[in-house]
XYZ file of C-alpha atoms in Angstrom:
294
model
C 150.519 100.174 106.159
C 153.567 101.295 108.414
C 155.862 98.351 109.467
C 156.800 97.900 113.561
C 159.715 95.698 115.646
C 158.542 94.621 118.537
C 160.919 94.264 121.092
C 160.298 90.989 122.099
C 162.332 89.705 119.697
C 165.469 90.924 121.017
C 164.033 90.424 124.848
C 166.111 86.978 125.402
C 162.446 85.002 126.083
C 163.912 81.495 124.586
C 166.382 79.644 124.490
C 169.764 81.094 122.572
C 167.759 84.251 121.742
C 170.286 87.484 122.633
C 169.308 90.485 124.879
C 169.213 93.595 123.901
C 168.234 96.464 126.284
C 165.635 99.480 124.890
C 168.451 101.910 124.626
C 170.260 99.365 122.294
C 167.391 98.122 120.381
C 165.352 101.736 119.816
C 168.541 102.441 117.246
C 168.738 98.702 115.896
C 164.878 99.371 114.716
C 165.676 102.680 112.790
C 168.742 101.088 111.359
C 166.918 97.829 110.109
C 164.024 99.848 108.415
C 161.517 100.260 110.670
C 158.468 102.545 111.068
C 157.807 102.305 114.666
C 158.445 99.424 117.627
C 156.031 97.261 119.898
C 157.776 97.630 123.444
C 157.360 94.643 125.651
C 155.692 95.783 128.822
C 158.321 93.640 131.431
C 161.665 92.880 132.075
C 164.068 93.274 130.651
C 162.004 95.744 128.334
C 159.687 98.492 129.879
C 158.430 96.868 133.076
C 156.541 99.504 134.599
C 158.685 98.967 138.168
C 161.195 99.933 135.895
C 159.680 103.209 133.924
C 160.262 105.958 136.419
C 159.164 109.502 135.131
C 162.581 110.330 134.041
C 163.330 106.910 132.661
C 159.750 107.393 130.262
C 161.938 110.712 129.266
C 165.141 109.127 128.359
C 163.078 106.568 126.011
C 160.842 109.164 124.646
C 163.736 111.346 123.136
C 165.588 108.290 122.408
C 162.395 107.262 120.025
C 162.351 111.284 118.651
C 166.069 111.038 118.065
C 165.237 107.592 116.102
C 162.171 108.749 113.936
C 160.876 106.340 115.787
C 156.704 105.821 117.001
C 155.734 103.913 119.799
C 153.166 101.504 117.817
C 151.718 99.661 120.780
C 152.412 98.953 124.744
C 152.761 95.233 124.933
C 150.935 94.348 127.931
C 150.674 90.879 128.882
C 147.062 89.659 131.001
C 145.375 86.313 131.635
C 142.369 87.650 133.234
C 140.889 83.932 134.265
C 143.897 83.078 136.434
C 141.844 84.031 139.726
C 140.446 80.626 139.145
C 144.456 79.368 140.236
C 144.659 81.744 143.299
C 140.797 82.015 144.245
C 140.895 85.079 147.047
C 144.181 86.809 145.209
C 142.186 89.849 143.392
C 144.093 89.003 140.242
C 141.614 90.812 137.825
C 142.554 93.805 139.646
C 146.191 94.217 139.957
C 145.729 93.455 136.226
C 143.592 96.111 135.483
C 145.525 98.699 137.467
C 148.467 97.144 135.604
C 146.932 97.811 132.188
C 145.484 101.391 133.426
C 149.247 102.277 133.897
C 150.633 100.546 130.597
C 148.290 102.957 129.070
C 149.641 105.664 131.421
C 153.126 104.868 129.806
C 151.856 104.756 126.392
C 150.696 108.106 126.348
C 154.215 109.307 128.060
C 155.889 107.523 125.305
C 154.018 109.386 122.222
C 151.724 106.238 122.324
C 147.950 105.709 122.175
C 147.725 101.829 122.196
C 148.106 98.870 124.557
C 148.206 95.371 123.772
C 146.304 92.881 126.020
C 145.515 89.264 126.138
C 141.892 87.813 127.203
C 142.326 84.674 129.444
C 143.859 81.165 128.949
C 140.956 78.932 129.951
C 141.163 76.668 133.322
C 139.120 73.337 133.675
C 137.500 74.386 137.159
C 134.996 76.739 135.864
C 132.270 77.351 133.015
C 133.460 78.817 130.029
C 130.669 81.314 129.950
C 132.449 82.215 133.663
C 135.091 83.072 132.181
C 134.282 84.884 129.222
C 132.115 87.155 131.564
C 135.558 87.754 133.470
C 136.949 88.698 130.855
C 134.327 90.904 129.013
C 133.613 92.736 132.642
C 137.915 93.030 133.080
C 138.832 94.838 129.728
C 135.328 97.170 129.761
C 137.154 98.307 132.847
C 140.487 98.506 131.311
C 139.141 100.264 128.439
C 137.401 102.568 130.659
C 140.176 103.355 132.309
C 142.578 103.852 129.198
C 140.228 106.408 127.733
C 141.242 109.278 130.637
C 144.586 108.814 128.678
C 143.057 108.343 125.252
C 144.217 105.035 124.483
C 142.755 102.048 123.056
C 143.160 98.640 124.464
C 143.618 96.055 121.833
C 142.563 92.472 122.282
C 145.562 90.003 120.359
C 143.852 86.790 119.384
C 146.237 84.931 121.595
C 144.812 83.241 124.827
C 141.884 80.563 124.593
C 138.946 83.238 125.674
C 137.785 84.735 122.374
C 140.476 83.086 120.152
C 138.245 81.498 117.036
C 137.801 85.202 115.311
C 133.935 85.207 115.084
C 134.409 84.080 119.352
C 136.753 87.860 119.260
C 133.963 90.097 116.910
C 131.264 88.704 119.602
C 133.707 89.517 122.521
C 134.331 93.017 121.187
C 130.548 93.932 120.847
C 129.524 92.455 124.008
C 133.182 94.455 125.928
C 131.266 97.609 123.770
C 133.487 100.340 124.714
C 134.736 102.887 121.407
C 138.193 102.226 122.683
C 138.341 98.337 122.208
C 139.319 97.229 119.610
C 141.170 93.927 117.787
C 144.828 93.649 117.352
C 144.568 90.545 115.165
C 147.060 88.310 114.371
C 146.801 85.643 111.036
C 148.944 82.576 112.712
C 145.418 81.516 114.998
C 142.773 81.202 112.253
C 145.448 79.756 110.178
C 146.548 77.132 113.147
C 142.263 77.304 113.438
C 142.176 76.009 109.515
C 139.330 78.532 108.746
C 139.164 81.268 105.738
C 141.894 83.715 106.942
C 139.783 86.482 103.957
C 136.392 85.940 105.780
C 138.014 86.436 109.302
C 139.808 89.708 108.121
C 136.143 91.130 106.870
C 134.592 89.871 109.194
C 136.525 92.454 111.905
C 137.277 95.049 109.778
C 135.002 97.476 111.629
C 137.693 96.460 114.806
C 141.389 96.082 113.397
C 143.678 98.856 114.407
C 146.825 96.682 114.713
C 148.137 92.726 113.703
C 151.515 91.103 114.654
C 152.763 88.773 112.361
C 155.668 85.706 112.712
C 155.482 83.138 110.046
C 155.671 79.384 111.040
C 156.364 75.711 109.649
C 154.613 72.332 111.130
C 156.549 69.759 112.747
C 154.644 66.507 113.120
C 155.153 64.944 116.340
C 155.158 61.167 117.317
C 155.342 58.767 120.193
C 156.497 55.630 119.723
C 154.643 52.758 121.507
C 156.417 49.424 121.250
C 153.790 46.985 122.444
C 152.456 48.038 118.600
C 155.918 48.410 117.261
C 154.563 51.494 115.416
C 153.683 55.359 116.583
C 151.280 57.194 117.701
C 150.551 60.740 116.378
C 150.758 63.947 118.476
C 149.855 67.258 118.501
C 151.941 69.087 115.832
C 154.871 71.120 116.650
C 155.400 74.528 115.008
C 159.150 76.573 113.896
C 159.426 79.931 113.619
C 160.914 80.772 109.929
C 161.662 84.268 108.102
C 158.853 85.813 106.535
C 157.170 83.676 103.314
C 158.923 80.193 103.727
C 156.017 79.214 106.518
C 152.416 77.856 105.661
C 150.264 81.357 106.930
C 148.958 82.942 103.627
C 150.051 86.219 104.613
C 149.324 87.484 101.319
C 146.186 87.341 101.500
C 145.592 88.461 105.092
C 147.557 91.563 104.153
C 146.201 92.575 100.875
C 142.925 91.995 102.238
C 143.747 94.516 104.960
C 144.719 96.654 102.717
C 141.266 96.335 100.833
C 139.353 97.154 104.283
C 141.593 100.498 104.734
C 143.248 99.176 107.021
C 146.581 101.915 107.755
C 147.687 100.599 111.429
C 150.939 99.073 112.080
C 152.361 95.660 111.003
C 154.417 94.544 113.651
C 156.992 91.712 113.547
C 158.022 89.573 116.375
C 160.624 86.595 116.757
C 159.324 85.361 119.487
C 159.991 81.517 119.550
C 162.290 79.471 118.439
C 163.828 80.687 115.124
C 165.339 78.570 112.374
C 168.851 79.785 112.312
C 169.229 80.263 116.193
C 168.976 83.656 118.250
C 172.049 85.011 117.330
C 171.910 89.169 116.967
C 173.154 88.809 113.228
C 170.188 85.874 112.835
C 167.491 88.263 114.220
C 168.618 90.915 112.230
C 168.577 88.491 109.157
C 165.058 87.923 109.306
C 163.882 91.299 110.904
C 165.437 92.530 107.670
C 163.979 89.989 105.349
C 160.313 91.102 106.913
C 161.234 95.058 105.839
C 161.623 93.298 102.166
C 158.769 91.743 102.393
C 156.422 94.110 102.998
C 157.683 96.538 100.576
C 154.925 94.208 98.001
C 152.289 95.515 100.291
């Protein structure tokens, strides 16, 4: 397994968290131990209103000069949010927007793009929406293969999250160039058998992201009982093996299925410590040791 930073975690997306542009963070990667990087596919990273021809130039050779690879395109879709806007074609400016992420990935030395299915809305069957979906990324993957790329599905959005709900959504999608980029942190939020999920996609993993994570409990106090009532659980980002995912055994069982994609590592929430450059690189550092096991 080959180890990637993705760039969201030096993107500035929460509160505290630094920014770091791609020319400063292509070198930080390299320096910190890193195989490859994930580049986040919008401002302030590689938004594609951004990546003129010679700008895709300047970050190529900058990845060269690093001994860098361009692991993945992170693209970011929600391919049910017609359903807010009905008579805005969403689904397609999405699709054309993935069709050029995969444009980019290709220009970059690349030959993956990340994608999310849908988040799911209240004002419309489920089923709806997982056909949206299903007929949106065929499309995209379509499309991707004039470039030969493969679009990879992250378990992230509600469409398709529980893993068996992903294997069904890549085999219904059936296109050779879909495939799962899937992530341990759902099925282990999901409390199911993170070893039986990992088989169970095997024939579809070409990629997982990985952020570890402690639980919070959460209550609200309601006087006319003088006590409190229990809500949803609140989850912290920590450094690699202090949070409750087993990644052990979601890695070594990758590593039984022959799995040799990328392991990419994000800080994209907020981080015990703070996002502080020296904190990032802290833990972005503490991930290279930890993988070394694997």
């Amino acid at each position: 397994m080959k180890i990637a930073l993705h760039s969201v975690s030096y993107a500035g997306v929460w509160q505290g968290q630094i920014t770091l542009s791609i020319d400063d963070f292509i070198p930080k990667a390299k320096k910190l131990g890193y195989d490859a990087v994930m580049l986040t596919a919008k401002r302030p990273h590689a938004s594609l209103l951004d990546m003129t021809q010679s700008r895709r130039v300047q970050v190529r050779e900058l990845l060269e000069k690093n001994d860098l690879k361009l692991a993945c395109m992170a693209g970011y879709t929600d391919f049910c949010s017609e359903l807010d806007t009905p008579g805005i074609p969403l689904r397609e400016m999405q699709i054309l927007y993935v069709t050029e992420l995969a444009r980019l990935a290709k220009d970059l030395g690349g030959n993956l793009v990340r994608i999310f299915t849908g988040f799911e809305r209240q004002n419309a069957s489920y089923d709806l929406q997982w056909d949206w979906c299903v007929k949106s990324i065929k499309e995209c993957a379509k499309r991707a293969s004039d470039f030969d790329v493969i679009i990879g599905i992250q378990n992230h959005h509600d469409i398709g999250a529980d893993y068996q709900s992903l294997y069904d959504m890549i085999v219904d999608i059936d296109e050779p160039n879909c495939k799962a980029m899937f992530d341990a942190w759902a099925p282990a939020l999901h409390g199911v058998d993170i070893i039986s999920a990992v088989k169970k996609l095997a024939p579809f993993i070409v990629h997982t992201t990985v952020a570890d994570y402690v639980i919070r409990q959460r209550f609200k106090y309601v006087p006319k009982y003088v006590n409190y009532e229990h809500q949803l659980s609140a989850i912290r980002a920590v450094p690699m093996g202090k949070g409750f995912i087993d990644y052990k055994s979601f890695l070594t069982t990758l590593k039984e299925i022959g799995f040799d994609g990328y392991v990419g590592y994000e800080m994209c929430s907020m981080l015990e410590g703070g996002g502080s450059e020296e904190n990032l690189d802290r833990c972005a550092k503490i991930f290279v040791e930890y993988m070394k096991q694997f």
